[in-house]
GROMACS .gro file of C-alpha atoms in nm:
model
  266
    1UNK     CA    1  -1.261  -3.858   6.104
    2UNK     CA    2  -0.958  -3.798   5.888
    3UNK     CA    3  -0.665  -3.705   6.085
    4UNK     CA    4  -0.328  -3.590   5.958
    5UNK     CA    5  -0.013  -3.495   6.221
    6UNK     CA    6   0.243  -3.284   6.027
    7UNK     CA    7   0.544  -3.373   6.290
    8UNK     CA    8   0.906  -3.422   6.278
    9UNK     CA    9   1.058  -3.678   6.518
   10UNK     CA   10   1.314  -3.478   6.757
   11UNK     CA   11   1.039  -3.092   6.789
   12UNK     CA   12   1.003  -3.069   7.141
   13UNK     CA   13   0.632  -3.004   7.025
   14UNK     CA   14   0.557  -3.228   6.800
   15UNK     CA   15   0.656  -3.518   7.056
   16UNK     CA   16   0.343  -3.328   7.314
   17UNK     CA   17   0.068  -3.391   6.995
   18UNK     CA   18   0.195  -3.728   6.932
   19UNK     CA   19   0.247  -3.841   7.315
   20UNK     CA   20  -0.132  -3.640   7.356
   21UNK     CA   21  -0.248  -3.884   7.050
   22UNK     CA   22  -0.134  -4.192   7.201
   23UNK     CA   23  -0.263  -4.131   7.516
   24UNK     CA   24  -0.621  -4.096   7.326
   25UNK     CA   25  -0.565  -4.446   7.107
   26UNK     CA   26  -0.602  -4.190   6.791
   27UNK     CA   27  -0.604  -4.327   6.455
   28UNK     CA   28  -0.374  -4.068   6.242
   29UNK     CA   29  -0.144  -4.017   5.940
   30UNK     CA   30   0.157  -3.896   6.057
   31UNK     CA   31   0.386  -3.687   5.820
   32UNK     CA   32   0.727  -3.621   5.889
   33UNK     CA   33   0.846  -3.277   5.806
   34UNK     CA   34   1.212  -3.217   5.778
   35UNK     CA   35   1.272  -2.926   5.936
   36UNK     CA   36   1.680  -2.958   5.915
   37UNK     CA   37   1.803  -3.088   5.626
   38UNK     CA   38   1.526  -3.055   5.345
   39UNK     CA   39   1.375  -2.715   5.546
   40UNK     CA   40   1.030  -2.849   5.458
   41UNK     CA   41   0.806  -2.608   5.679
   42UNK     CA   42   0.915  -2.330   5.404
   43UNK     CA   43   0.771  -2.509   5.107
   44UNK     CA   44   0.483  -2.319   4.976
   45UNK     CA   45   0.216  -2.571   5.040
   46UNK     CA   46   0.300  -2.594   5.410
   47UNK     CA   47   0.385  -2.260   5.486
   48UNK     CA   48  -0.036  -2.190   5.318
   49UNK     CA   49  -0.115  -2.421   5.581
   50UNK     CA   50   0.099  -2.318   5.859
   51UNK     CA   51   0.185  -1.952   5.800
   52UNK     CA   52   0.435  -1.928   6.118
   53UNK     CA   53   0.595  -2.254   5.927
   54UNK     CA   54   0.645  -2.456   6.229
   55UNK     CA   55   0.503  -2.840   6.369
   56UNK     CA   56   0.361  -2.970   6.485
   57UNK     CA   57   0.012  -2.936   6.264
   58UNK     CA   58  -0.293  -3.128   6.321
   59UNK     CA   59  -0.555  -3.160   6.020
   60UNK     CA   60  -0.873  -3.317   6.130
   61UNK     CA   61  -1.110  -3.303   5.867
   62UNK     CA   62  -0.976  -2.991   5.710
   63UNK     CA   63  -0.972  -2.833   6.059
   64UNK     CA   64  -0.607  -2.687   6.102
   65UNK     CA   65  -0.458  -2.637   6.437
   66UNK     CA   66  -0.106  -2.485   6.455
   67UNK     CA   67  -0.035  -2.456   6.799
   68UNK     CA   68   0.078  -2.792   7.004
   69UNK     CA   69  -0.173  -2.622   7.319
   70UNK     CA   70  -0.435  -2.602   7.121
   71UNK     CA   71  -0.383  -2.957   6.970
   72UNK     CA   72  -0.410  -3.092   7.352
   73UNK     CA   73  -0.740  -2.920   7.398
   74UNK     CA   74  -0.883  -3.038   7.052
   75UNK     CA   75  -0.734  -3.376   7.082
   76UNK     CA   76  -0.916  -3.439   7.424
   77UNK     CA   77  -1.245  -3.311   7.321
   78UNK     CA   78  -1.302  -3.414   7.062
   79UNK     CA   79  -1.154  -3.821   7.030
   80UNK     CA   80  -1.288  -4.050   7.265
   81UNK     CA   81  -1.053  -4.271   7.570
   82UNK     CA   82  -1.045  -4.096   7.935
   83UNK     CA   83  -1.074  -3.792   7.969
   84UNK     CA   84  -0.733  -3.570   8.016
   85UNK     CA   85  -0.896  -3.227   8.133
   86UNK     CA   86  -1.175  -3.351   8.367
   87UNK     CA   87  -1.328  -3.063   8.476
   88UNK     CA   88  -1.292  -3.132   8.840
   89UNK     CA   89  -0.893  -3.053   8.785
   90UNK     CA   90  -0.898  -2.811   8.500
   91UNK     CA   91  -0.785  -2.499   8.700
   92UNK     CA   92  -0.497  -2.713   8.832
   93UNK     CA   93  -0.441  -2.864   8.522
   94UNK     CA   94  -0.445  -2.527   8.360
   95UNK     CA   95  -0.232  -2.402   8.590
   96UNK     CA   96   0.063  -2.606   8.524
   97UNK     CA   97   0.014  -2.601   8.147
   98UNK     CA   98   0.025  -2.207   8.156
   99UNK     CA   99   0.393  -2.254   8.380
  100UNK     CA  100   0.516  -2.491   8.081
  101UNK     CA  101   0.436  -2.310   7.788
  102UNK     CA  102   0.588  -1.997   7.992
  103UNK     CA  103   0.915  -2.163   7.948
  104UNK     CA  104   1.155  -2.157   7.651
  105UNK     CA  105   1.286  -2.474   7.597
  106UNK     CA  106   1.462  -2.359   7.265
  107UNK     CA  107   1.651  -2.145   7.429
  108UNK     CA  108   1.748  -2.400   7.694
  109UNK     CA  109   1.802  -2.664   7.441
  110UNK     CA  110   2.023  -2.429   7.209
  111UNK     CA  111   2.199  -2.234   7.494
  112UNK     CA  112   2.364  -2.589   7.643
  113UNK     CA  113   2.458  -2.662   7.323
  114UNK     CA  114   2.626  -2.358   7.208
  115UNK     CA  115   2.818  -2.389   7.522
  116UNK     CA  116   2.903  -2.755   7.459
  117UNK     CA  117   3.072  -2.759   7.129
  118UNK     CA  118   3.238  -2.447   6.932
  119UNK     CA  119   3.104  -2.683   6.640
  120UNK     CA  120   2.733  -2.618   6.749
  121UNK     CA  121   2.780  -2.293   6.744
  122UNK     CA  122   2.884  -2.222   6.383
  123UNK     CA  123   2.656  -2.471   6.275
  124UNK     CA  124   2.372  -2.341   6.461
  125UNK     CA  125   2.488  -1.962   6.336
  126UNK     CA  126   2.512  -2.116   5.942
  127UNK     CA  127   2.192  -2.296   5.984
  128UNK     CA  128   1.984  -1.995   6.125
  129UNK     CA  129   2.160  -1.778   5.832
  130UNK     CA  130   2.019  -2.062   5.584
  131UNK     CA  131   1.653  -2.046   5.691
  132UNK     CA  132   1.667  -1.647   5.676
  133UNK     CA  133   1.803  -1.733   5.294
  134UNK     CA  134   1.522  -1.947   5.298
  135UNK     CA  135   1.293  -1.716   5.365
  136UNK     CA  136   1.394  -1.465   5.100
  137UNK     CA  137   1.464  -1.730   4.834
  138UNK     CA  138   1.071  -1.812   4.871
  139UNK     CA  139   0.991  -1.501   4.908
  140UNK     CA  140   1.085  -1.410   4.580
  141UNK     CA  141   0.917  -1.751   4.412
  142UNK     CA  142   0.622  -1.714   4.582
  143UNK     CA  143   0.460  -1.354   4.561
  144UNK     CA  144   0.149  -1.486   4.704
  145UNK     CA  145   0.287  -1.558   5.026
  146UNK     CA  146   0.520  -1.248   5.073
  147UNK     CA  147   0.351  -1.182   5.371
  148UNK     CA  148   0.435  -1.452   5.574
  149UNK     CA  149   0.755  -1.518   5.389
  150UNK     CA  150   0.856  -1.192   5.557
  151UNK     CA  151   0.703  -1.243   5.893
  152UNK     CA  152   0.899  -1.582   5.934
  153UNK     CA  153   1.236  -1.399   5.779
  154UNK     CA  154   1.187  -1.123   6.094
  155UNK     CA  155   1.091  -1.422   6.332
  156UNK     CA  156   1.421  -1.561   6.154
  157UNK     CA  157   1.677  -1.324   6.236
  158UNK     CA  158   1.526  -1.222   6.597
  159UNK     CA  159   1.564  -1.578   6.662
  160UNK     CA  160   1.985  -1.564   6.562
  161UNK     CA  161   2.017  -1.220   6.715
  162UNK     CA  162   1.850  -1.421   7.090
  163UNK     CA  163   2.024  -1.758   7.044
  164UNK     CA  164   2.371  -1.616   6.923
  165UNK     CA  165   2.423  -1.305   7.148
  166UNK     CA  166   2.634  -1.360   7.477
  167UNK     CA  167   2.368  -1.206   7.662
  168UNK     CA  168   2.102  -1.469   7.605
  169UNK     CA  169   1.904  -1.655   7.868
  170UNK     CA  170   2.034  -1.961   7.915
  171UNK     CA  171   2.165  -1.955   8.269
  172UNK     CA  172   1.780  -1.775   8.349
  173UNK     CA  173   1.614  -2.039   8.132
  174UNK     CA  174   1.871  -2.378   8.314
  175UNK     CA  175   1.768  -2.204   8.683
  176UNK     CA  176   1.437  -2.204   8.587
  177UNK     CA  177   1.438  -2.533   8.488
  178UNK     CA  178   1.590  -2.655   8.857
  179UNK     CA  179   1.288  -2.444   8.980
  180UNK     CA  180   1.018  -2.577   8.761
  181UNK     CA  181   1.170  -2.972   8.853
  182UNK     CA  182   1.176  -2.877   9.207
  183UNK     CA  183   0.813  -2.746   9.135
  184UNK     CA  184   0.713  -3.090   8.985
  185UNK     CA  185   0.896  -3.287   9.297
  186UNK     CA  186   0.657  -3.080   9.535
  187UNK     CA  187   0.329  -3.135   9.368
  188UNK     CA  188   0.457  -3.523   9.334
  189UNK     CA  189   0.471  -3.551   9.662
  190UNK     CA  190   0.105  -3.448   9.719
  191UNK     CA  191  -0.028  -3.657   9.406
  192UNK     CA  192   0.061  -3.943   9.155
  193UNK     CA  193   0.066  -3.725   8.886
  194UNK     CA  194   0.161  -3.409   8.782
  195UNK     CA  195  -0.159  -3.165   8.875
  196UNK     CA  196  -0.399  -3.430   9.013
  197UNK     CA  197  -0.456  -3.797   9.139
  198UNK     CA  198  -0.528  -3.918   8.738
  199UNK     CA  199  -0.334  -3.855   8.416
  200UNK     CA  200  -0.400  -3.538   8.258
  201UNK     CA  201  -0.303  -3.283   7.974
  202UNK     CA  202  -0.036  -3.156   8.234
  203UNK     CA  203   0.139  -3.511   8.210
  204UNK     CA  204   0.182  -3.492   7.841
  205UNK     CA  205   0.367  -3.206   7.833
  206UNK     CA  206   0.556  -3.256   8.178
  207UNK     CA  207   0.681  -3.610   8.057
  208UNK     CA  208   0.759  -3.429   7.704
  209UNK     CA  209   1.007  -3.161   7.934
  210UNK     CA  210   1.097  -3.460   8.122
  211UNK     CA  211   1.231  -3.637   7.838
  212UNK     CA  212   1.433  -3.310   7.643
  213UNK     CA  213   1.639  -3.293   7.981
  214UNK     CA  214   1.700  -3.648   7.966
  215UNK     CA  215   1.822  -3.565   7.585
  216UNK     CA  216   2.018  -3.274   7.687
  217UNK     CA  217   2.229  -3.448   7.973
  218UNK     CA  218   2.014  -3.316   8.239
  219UNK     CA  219   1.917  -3.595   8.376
  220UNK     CA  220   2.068  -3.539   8.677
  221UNK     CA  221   1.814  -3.313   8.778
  222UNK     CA  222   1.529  -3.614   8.767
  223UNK     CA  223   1.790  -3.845   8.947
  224UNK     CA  224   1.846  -3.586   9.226
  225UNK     CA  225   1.424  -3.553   9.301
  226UNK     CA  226   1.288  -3.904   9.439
  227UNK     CA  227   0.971  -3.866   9.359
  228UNK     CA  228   1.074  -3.693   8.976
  229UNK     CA  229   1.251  -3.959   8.876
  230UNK     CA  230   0.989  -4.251   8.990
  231UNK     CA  231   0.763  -4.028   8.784
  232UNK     CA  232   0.954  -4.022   8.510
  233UNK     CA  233   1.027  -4.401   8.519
  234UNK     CA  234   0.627  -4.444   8.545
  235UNK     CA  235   0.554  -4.230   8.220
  236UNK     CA  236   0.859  -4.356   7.987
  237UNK     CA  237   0.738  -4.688   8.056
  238UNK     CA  238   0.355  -4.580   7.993
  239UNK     CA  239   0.256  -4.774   7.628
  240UNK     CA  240   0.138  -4.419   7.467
  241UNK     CA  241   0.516  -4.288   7.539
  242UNK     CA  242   0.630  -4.616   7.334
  243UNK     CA  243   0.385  -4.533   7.047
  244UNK     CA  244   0.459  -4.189   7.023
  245UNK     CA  245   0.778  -4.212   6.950
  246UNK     CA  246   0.954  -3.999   7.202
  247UNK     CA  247   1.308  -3.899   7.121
  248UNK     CA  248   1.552  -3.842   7.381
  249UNK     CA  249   1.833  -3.929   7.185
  250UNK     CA  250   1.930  -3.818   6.821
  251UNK     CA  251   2.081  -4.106   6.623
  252UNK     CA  252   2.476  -4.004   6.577
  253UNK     CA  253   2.465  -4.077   6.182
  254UNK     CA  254   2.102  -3.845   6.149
  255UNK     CA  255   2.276  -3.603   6.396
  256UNK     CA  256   2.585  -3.628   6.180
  257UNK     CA  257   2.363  -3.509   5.861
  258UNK     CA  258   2.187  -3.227   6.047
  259UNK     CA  259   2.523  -3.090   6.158
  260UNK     CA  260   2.606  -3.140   5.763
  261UNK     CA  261   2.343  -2.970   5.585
  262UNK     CA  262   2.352  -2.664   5.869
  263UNK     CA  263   2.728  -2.617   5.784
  264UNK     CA  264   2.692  -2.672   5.430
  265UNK     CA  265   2.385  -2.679   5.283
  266UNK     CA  266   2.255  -2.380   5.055
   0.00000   0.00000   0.00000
């Protein structure tokens, strides 16, 4: 089966398909979209492939799946290795995957940020300006796919007009992210892993959470839960967590060249 992960190495969830790969001992091709600097997801090609021009992508034999949920689901069903939604936990397991995906970790993410560096926010104004320029440019070159040229521009500036404004969520979005750690601590307590007593889908993208708040300077939150942060020791030091590459920390001279072309770049 020929499989092909359109990722980039820092997406929140493009780290949940590759960790969910891993985990499964899946043979793939991985390519690396540059989402920052080069602004790859708008090249024609990709965006025919991925009209909401975002990764992570999964191709498996000309079977395209956009959505990094929908990836877990596929993934497990349909490559071999233990099975991650046994159906003895699914509703549990469902459960907690439904109270992840509720939350907005972009707006977490790009909310401490803003409010850690003036820098970040002028960059991260420029650089949302640039993809709505984007947008338009390829709009223009590429009749053919006006229509979702202009459904990303609108995505585009909603997302400035959220992430810029002084009444975005961020202090909603950081309490509920004490709540949903506190959450995790509780159901710890009852099991070795996140929704049951074996690894599951859950796991994936709780260790993927897990390991943005470690990138984010959150950490404290894991060291002030017991039995969060022997979890998290347990699945950072899991061999699928090696292999898929997680990122909790952007080099300086790659974050350096982000900042850059966000600033500067056309």
């Amino acid at each position: 089966m020929a499989t092909i992960l359109y990722s980039n190495y820092s997406s929140y969830y493009s780290m949940i398909a590759r960790l969910c790969l891993a985990e499964k001992a899946v043979t793939y091709d991985l390519h690396d979209v540059d989402i920052h600097i080069k602004m790859e997801q708008f090249a024609p090609e990709y965006a025919a492939m991925q009209a909401n021009m975002t990764v992570p992508v999964l191709d498996c034999d000309g079977n395209i799946i956009t959505d990094s949920r929908l990836i877990l689901y596929f993934v497990n069903q349909h490559f071999g290795g233990v099975d991650l939604f046994p159906a003895a936990d699914a509703e549990a397991i469902d459960k907690s995957l439904e109270l992840h995906y509720a939350f907005s970790i972009e707006d977490l993410t790009m909310g401490n940020a803003l409010r850690k560096s003036p820098i970040a926010r002028i960059a991260l104004g420029r650089g949302l300006a640039r993809a709505s320029r984007r947008c338009l440019l390829m709009m223009n070159a590429h009749p053919e796919l006006k229509d979702a040229y202009t459904k990303k521009l609108v995505l585009e500036e909603e997302r400035k007009r959220l992430i810029l404004s002084e009444e975005n969520n961020y202090a909603q979005m950081q309490q509920r992210a004490v709540g949903l750690c506190d959450m995790l601590e509780a159901q710890l307590a009852q099991h070795q892993y996140a929704a049951s007593a074996q690894y599951s889908l859950a796991d994936v993208v709780w260790t993927i959470f897990l390991a943005r708040l470690v990138m984010i300077k959150f950490d404290y939150l894991l060291a002030e839960r017991k039995n969060l942060s022997d979890y998290w020791l347990r699945m950072s030091s899991r061999k699928s967590y090696a292999a898929a590459n997680i990122c909790t920390k952007i080099p300086p001279s790659k974050l350096i060249r982000i900042i850059f072309a966000l600033l500067f770049r056309a």
